[in-house]
Short mmCIF file of C-alpha atoms and ligand atoms in Angstrom, two decimals:
data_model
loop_
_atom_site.label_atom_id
_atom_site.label_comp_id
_atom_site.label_asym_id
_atom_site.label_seq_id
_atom_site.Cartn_x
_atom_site.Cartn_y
_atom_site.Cartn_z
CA UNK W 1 -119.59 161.78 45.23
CA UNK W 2 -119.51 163.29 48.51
CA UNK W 3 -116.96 166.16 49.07
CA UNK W 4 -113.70 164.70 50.07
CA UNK W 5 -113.62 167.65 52.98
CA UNK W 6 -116.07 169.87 54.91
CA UNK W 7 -115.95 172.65 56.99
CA UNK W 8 -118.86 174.28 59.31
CA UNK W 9 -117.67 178.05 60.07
CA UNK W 10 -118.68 180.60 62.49
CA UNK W 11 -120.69 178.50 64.63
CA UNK W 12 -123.03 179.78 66.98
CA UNK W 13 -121.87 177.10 69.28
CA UNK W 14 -120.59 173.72 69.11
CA UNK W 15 -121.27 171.26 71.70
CA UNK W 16 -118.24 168.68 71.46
CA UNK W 17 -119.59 166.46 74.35
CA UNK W 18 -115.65 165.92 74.66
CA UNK W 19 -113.98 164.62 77.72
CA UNK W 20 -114.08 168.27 79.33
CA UNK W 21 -117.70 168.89 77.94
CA UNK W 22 -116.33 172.16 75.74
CA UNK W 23 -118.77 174.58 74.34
CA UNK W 24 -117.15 176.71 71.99
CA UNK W 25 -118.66 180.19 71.12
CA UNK W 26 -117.92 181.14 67.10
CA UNK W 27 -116.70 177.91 66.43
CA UNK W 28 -115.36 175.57 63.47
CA UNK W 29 -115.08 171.93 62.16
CA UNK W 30 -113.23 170.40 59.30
CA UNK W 31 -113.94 167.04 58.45
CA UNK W 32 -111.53 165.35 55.42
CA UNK W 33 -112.38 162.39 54.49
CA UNK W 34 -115.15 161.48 56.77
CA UNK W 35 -113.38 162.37 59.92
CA UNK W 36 -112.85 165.13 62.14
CA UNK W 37 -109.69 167.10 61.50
CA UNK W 38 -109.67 170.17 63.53
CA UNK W 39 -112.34 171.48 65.72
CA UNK W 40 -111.65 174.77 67.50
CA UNK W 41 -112.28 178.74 67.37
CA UNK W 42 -113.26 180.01 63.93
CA UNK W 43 -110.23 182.52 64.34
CA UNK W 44 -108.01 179.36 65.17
CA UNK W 45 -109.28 177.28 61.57
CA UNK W 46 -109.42 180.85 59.88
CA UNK W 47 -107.07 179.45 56.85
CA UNK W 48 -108.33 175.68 56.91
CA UNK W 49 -110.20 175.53 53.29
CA UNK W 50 -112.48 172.80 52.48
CA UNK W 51 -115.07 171.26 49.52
CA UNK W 52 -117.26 173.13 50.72
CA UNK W 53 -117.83 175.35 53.32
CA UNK W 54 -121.36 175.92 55.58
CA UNK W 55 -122.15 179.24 57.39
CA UNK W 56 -122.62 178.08 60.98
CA UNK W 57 -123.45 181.69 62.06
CA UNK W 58 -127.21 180.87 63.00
CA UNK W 59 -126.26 176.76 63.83
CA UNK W 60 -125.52 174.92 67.39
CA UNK W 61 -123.67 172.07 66.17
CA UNK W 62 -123.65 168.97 68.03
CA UNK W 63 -123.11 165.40 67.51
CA UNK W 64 -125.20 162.67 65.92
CA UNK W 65 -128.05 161.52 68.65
CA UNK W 66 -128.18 157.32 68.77
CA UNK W 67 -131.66 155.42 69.81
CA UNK W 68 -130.51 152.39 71.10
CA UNK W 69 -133.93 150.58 71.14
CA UNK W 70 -136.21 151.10 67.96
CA UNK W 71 -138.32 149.14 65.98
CA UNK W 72 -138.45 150.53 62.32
CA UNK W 73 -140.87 147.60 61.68
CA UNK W 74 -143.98 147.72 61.21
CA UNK W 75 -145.60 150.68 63.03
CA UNK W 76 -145.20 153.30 60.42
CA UNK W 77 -148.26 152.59 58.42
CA UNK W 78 -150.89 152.10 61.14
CA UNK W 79 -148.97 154.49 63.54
CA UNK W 80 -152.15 155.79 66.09
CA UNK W 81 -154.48 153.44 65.22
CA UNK W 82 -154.75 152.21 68.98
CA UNK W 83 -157.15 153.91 71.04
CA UNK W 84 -155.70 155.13 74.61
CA UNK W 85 -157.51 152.09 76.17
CA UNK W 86 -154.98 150.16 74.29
CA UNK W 87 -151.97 151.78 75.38
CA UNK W 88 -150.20 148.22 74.90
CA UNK W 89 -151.42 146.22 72.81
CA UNK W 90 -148.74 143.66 72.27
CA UNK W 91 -150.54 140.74 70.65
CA UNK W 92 -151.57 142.91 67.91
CA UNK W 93 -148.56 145.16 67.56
CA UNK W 94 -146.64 141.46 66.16
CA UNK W 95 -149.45 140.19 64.72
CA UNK W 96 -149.29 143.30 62.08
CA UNK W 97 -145.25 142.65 61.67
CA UNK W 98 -145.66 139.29 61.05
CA UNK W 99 -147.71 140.46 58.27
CA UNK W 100 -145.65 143.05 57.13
CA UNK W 101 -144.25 142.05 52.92
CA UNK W 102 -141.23 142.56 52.31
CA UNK W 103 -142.38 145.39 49.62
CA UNK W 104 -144.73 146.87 52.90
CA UNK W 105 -141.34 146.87 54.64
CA UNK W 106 -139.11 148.80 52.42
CA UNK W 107 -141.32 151.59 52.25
CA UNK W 108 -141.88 151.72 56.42
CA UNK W 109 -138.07 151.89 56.99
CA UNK W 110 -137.58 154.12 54.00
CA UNK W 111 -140.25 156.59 56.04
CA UNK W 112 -138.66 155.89 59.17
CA UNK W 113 -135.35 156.64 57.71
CA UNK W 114 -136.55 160.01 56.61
CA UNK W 115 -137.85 160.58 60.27
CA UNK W 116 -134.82 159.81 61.98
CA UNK W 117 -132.39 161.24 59.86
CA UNK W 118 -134.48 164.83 59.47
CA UNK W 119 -134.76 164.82 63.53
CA UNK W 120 -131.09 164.54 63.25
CA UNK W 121 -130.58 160.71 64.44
CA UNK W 122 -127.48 159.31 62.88
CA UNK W 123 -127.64 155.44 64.04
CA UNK W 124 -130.25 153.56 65.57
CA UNK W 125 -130.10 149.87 66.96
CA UNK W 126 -133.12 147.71 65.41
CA UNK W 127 -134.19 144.97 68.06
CA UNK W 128 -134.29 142.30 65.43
CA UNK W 129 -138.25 143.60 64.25
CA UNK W 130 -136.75 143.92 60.33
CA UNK W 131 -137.69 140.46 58.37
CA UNK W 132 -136.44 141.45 54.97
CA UNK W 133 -133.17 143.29 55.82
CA UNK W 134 -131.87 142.68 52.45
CA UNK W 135 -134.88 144.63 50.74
CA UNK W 136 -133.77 147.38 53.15
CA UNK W 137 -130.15 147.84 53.04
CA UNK W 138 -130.69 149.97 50.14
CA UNK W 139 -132.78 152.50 52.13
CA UNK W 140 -130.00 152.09 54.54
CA UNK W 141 -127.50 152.35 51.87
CA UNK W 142 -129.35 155.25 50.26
CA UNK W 143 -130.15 157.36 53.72
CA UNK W 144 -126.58 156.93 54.57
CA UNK W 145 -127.59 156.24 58.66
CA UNK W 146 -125.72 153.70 61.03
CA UNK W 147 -127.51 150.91 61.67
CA UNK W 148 -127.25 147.83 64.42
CA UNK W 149 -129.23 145.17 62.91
CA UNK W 150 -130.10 141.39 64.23
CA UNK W 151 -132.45 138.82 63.28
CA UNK W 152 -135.24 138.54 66.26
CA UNK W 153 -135.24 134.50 68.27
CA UNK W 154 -136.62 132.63 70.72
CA UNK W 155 -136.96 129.10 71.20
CA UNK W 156 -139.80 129.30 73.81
CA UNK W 157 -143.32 129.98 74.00
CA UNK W 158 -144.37 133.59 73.78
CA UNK W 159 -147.84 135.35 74.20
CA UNK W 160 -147.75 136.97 70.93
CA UNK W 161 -146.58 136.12 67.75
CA UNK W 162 -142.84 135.93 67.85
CA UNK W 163 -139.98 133.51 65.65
CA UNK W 164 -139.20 130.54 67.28
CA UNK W 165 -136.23 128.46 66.49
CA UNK W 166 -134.90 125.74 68.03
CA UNK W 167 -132.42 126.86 70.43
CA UNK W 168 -129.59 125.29 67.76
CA UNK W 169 -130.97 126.51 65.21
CA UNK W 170 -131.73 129.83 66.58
CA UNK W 171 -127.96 129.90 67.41
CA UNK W 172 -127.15 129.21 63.80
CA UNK W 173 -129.27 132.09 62.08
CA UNK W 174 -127.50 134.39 64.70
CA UNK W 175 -124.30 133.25 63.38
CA UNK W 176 -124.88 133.53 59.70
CA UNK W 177 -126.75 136.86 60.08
CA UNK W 178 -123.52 138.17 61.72
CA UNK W 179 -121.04 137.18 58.89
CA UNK W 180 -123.19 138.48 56.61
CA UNK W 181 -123.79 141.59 57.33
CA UNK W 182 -121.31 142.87 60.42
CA UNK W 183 -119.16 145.96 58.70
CA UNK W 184 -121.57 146.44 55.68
CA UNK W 185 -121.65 149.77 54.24
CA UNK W 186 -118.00 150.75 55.12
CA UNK W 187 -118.61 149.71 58.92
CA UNK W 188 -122.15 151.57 59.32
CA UNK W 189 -123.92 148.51 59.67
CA UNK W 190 -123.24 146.47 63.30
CA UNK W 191 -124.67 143.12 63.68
CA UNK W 192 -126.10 141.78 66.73
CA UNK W 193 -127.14 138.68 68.77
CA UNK W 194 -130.95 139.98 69.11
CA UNK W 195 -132.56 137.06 71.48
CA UNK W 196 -135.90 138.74 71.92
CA UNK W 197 -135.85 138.92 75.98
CA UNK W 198 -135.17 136.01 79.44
CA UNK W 199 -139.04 135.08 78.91
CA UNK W 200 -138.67 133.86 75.56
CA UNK W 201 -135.44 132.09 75.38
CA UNK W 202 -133.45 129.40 77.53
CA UNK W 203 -130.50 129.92 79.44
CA UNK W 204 -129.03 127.38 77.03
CA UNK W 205 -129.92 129.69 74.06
CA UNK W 206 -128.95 132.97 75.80
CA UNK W 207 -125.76 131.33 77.02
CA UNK W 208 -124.46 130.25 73.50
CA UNK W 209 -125.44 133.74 72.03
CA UNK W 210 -123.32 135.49 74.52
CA UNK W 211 -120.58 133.03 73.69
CA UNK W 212 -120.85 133.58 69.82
CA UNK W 213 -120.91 137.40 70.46
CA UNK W 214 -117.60 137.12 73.24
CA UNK W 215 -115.99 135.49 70.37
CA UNK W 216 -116.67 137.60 67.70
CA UNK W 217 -116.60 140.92 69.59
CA UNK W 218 -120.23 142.17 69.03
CA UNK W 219 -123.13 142.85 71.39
CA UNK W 220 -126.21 140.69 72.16
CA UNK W 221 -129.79 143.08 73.15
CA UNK W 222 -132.84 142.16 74.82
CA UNK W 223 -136.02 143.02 76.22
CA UNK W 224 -135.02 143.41 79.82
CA UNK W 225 -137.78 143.63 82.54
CA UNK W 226 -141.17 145.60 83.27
CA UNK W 227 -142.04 146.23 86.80
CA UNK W 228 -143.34 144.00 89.65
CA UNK W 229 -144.98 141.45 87.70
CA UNK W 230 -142.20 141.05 85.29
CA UNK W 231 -140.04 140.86 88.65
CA UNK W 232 -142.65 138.02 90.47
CA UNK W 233 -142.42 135.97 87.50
CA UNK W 234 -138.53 135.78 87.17
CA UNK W 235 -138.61 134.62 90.95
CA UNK W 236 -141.41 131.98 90.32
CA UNK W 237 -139.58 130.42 87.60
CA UNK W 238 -135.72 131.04 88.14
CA UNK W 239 -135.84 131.70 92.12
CA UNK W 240 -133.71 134.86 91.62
CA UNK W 241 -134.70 138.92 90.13
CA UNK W 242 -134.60 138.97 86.25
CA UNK W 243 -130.97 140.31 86.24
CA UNK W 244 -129.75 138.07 88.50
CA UNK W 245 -130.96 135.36 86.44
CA UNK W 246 -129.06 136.52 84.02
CA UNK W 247 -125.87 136.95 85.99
CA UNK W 248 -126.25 133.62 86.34
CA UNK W 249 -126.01 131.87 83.31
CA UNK W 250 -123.14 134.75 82.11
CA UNK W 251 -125.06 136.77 80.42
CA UNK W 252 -124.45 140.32 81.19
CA UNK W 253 -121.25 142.01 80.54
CA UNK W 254 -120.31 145.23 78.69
CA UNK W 255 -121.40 143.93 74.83
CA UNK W 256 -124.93 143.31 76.31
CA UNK W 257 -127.39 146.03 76.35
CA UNK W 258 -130.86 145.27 78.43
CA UNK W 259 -133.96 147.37 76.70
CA UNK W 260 -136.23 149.21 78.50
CA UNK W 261 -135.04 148.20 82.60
CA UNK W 262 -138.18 149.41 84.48
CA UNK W 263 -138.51 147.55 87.99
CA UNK W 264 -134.99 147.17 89.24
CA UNK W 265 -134.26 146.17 92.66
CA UNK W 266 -130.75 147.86 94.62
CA UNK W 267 -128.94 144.67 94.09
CA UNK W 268 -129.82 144.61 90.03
CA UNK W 269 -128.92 148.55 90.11
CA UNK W 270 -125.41 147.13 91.56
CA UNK W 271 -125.47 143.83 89.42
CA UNK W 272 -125.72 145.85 86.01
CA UNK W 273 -122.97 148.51 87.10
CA UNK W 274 -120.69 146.10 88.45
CA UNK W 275 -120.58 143.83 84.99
CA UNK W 276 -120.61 147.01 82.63
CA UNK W 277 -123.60 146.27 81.37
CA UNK W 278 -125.38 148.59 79.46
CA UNK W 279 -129.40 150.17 79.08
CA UNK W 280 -131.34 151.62 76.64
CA UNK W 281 -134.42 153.32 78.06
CA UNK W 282 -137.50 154.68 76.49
CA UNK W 283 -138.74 157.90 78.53
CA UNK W 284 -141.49 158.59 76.09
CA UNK W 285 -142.68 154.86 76.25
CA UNK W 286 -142.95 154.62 79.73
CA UNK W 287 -144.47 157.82 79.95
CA UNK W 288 -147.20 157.02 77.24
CA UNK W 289 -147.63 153.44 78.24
CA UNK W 290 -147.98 154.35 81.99
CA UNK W 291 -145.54 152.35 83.07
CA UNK W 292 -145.07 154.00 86.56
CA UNK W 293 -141.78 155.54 86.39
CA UNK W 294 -142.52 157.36 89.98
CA UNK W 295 -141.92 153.59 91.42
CA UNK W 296 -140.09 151.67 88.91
CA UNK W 297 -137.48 154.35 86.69
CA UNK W 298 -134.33 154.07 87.70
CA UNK W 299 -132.56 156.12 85.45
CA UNK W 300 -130.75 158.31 88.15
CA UNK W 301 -129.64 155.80 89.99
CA UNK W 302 -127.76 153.97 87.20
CA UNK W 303 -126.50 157.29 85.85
CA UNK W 304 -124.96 157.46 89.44
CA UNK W 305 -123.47 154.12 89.39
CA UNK W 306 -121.72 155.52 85.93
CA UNK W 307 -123.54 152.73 84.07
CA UNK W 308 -123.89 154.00 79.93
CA UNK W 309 -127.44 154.05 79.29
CA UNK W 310 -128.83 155.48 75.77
CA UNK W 311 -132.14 156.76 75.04
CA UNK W 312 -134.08 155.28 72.82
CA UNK W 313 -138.10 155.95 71.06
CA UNK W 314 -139.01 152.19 70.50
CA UNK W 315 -141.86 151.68 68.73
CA UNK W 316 -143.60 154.38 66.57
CA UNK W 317 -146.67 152.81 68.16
CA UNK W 318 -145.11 152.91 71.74
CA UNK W 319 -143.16 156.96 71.37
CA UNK W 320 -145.43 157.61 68.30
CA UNK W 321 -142.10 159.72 67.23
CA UNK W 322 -138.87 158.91 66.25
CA UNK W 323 -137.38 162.82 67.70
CA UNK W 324 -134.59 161.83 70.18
CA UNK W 325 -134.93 166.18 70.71
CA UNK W 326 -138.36 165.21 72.02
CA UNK W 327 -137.40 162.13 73.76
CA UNK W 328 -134.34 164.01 75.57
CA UNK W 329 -137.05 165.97 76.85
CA UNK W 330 -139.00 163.63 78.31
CA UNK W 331 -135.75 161.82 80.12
CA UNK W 332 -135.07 165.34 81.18
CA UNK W 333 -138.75 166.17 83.08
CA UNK W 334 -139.94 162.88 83.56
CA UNK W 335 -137.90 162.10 86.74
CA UNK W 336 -137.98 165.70 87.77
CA UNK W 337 -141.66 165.25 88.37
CA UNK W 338 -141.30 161.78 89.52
CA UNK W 339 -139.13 162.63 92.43
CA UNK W 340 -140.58 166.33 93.04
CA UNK W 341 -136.76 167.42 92.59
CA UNK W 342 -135.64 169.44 90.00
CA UNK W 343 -132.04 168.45 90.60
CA UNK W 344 -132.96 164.79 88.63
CA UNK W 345 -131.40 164.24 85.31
CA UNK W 346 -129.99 167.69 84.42
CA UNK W 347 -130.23 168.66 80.57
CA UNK W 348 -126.52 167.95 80.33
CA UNK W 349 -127.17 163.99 81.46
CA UNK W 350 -130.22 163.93 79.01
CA UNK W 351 -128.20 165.48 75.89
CA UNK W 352 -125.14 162.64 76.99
CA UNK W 353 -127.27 159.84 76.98
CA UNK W 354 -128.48 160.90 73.49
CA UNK W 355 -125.09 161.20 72.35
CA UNK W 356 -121.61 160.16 73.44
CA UNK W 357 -123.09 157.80 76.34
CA UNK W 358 -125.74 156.73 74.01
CA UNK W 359 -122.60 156.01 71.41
CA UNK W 360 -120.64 153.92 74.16
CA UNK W 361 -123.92 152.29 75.06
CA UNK W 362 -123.70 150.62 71.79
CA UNK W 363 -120.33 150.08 71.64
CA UNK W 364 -119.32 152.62 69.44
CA UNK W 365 -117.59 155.57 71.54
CA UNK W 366 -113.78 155.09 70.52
CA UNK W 367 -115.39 156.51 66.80
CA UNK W 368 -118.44 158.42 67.40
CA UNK W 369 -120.55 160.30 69.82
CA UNK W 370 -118.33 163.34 70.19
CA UNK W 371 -117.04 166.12 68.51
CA UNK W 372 -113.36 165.33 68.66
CA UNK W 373 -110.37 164.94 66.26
CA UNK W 374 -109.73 161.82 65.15
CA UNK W 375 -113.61 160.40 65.28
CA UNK W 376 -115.44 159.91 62.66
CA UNK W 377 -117.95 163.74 61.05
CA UNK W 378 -121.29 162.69 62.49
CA UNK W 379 -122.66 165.93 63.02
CA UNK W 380 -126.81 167.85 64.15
CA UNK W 381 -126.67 171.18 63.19
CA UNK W 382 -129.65 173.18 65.23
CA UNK W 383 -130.99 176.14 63.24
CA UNK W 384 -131.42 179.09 66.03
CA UNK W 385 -133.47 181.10 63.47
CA UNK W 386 -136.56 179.94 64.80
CA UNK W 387 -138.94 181.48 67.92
CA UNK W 388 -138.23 178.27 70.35
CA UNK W 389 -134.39 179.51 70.10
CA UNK W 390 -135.08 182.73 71.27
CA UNK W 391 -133.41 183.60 73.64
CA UNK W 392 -130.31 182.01 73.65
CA UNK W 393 -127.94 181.84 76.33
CA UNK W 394 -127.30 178.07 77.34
CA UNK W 395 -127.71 176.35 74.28
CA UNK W 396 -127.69 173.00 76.47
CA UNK W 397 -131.35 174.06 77.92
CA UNK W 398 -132.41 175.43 74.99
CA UNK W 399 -132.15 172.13 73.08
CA UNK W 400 -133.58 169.68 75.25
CA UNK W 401 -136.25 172.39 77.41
CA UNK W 402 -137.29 175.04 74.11
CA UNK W 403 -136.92 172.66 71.04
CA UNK W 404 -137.54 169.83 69.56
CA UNK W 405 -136.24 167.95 66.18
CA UNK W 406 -138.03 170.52 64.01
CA UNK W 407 -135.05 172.68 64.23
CA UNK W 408 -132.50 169.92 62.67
CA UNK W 409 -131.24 172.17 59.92
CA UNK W 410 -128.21 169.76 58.14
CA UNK W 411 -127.50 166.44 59.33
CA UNK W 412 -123.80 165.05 58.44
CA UNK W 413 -122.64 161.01 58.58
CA UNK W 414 -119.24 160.32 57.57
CA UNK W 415 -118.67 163.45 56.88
CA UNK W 416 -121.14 163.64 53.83
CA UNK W 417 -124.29 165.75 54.11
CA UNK W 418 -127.56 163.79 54.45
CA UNK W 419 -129.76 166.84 55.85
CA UNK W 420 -129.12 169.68 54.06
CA UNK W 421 -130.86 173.05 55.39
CA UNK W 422 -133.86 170.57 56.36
CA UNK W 423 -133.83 168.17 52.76
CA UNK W 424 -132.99 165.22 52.60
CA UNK W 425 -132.55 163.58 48.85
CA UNK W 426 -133.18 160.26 48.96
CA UNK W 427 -137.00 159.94 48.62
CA UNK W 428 -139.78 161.90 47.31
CA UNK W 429 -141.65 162.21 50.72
CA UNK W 430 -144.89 162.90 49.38
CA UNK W 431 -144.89 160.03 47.35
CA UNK W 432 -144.17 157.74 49.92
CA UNK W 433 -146.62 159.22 52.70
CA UNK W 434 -149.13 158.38 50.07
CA UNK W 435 -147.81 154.89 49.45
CA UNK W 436 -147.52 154.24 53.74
CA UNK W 437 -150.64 155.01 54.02
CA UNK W 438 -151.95 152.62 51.65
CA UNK W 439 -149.96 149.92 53.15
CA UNK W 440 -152.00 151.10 56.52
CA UNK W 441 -154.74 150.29 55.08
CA UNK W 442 -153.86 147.03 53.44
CA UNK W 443 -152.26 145.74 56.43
CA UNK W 444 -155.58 146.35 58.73
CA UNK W 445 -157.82 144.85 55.90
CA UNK W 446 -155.46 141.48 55.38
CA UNK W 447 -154.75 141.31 59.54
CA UNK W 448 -158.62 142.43 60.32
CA UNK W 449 -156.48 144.74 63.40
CA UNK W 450 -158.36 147.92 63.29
CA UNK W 451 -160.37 150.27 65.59
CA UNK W 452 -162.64 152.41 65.53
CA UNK W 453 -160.27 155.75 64.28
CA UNK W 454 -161.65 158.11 66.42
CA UNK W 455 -164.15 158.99 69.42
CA UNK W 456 -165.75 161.73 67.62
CA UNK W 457 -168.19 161.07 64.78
CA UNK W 458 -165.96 161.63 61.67
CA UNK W 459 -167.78 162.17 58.09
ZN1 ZN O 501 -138.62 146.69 72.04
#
């Protein structure tokens, strides 16, 4: 059993991310059953007691980070085998998750669990890639994350391998998937309407998903645009930009979150603020995939027009890493260099967007994303014993400019301890490397995907 109450003392600093952005030097939390009960000066909680009690003198505590577009599929085991020439290689990418076993599954969440949780990432919303969620809720179960889960349609042709439904039944799966498994886990499990993106699915599909999620007050995601081409398209075939097509047929709003939203035009910029919609955006994607963010990231300018955008790593074949530390970073610099203007996405906006933005992306800021009384103990505590902390005087730069998710010391959900000074306990990691990698090779042997592994000679 997890102690009923816990208390962080003496903390370096704590970063509430509250509505006046507080940093508090020497500070405390005490969480009681899995909520936050006090937060303030050490001095101030000096006769609070607690289960059990952790020394923040050498911790920056701040909250839980969310990645609001990631795909704990299949990438694990054959994570790098694409060649830089192959910076997207779609068609195989779900040709080796429609492979995936439900066995191969398991054991690439379970190591993406341990990778999110250890780089301090307390929920992350799966695009609908998981096949066998019910041989996974026990990693889920067992890792103790948050999780927004849906099951992946379409009910038109795709160019790679994706499920196709149709559009009734499509709308059907969506439903049951929602009553079975919205709340799960005492409420860390969200379901989704997970239509895979405009491309792939009529407006009569995308319509009656929006519907069944209005109704049942959840959120609907989707692959949301990619740059001229993406753009030209939308026009040929709907007469209108991709997110006006989607205005539309009703189906933006504040429960839908587009993924990725590279290309946008003013009027989409305005189109997406005005309905509340919300973004998820992959820094490290687009950087790695050379998606062009000098001409088509947007990120500041939605940040101006206050729309809630959340960071996310998507693929660990797109990112390669799951570190939202790493992938603050990137949000942080990227559009600093883009624009030649330093004055782009301050540290501040990047460690929001991982947090209590990032939280009310996915619907889930009245609870989380914060360090406030009342929501519930999701909690990264940053060890500063370590060289990139030196030396420390704005603990906001040092986070998202000097570290990176190595320094994740404890990691708290709930209010119960799932890091703890840098262990998790719910797998034997070298066990399971070993057993990832063997379902690498598997995979590339049964789906003949493979490359040559490297450009040097290798003996
Ligand atoms: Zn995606």
């Amino acid at each position: 059993m997890p102690p009923q109450s816990l208390k962080i003392d003496h903390a370096r600093y704590v970063l509430t991310l509250d509505p006046q952005r507080r940093i508090i030097q020497d500070g405390a939390i005490l969480a009681e059953n899995g909520r936050i009960t006090r937060v303030g000066k050490a001095a101030e909680l000096a006769e609070a007691r607690a289960d059990r009690v952790i020394d923040g003198r050498h911790l920056v505590i701040t909250p839980g980070f969310f990645n609001g577009h990631m795909h704990i599929s299949y990438a694990h085991p054959v994570r790098g085998i694409f060649p830089d020439e192959q910076a997207s290689p779609l068609v195989h990418v779900f040709n080796l998750q429609a492979a995936m076993t439900e066995d191969e599954e398991y054991h690439t969440t379970l190591l993406g669990l341990v990778e999110l949780v250890r780089n301090g990432t307390v929920c992350f919303l799966d695009p609908g890639s998981t096949k066998f969620p019910d041989a996974c809720l026990q990693a889920y179960e067992d890792a103790g994350i948050r999780v927004v889960l849906g099951e992946c349609v379409t009910d038109q042709p795709a160019p790679f391998t994706l499920p196709r439904y149709p559009a009734p039944e499509a709308v059907a799966r969506t439903v049951s998937f929602l009553a079975k498994w919205n709340g799960r886990l005492d409420g860390r499990i969200r379901a989704w309407a997970m239509p895979f993106s405009y491309e792939t699915c009529s407006a009569g599909l995308l319509e009656s998903l929006k519907r069944v999620v209005d109704e049942q007050h959840t959120g609907l995601t989707l692959h949301h645009n990619s740059g001229s081409k993406a753009r030209q398209d939308a026009v040929a075939r709907h007469g209108v930009s991709p997110t006006a097509y989607l205005e539309s047929i009703g189906v933006l709003g504040p429960n839908v979150l587009l993924a990725h939203c590279l290309g946008l035009d003013e009027a989409e910029l305005d189109c997406i603020a005005r309905t509340g919609t919300t973004v998820a955006m992959c820094p490290v994607t687009a950087a790695k995939g050379g998606r062009g963010v000098p001409e088509h990231g947007r990120m500041p300018e939605l940040l101006a027009r206050g729309v809630r955008i959340a960071l996310g790593c998507d693929s660990p074949n797109n990112s390669n890493h799951l570190d939202m530390v790493r992938t603050m970073n990137m949000a942080a610099i990227q559009y600093k260099d883009a624009r030649q203007d330093t004055r782009q996405i301050p540290a501040e906006a990047a460690l929001e967007m991982a947090t209590i933005h990032g939280a009310e992306a996915l619907g889930l800021g009245a609870e989380l994303g914060s360090i406030e009384v009342g929501k519930k103990a999701d909690l990264v505590a940053f060890d500063t014993l370590r060289p990139e902390w030196q030396a420390l005087w704005n603990p906001v730069n040092n986070l998202v400019y000097n570290a990176d998710g190595r320094s994740v010391h404890t990691v708290v959900i709930d209010g119960r301890v799932v890091v703890d000074a840098y262990r998790q306990a719910f797998v034997d990691e070298p066990r399971l490397y070993a057993r990832v990698q063997e379902i690498g090779e598997r995979l590339q042997a049964r789906t003949g995907i493979s490359f040559p592994r490297s450009r040097w000679p290798m003996s």
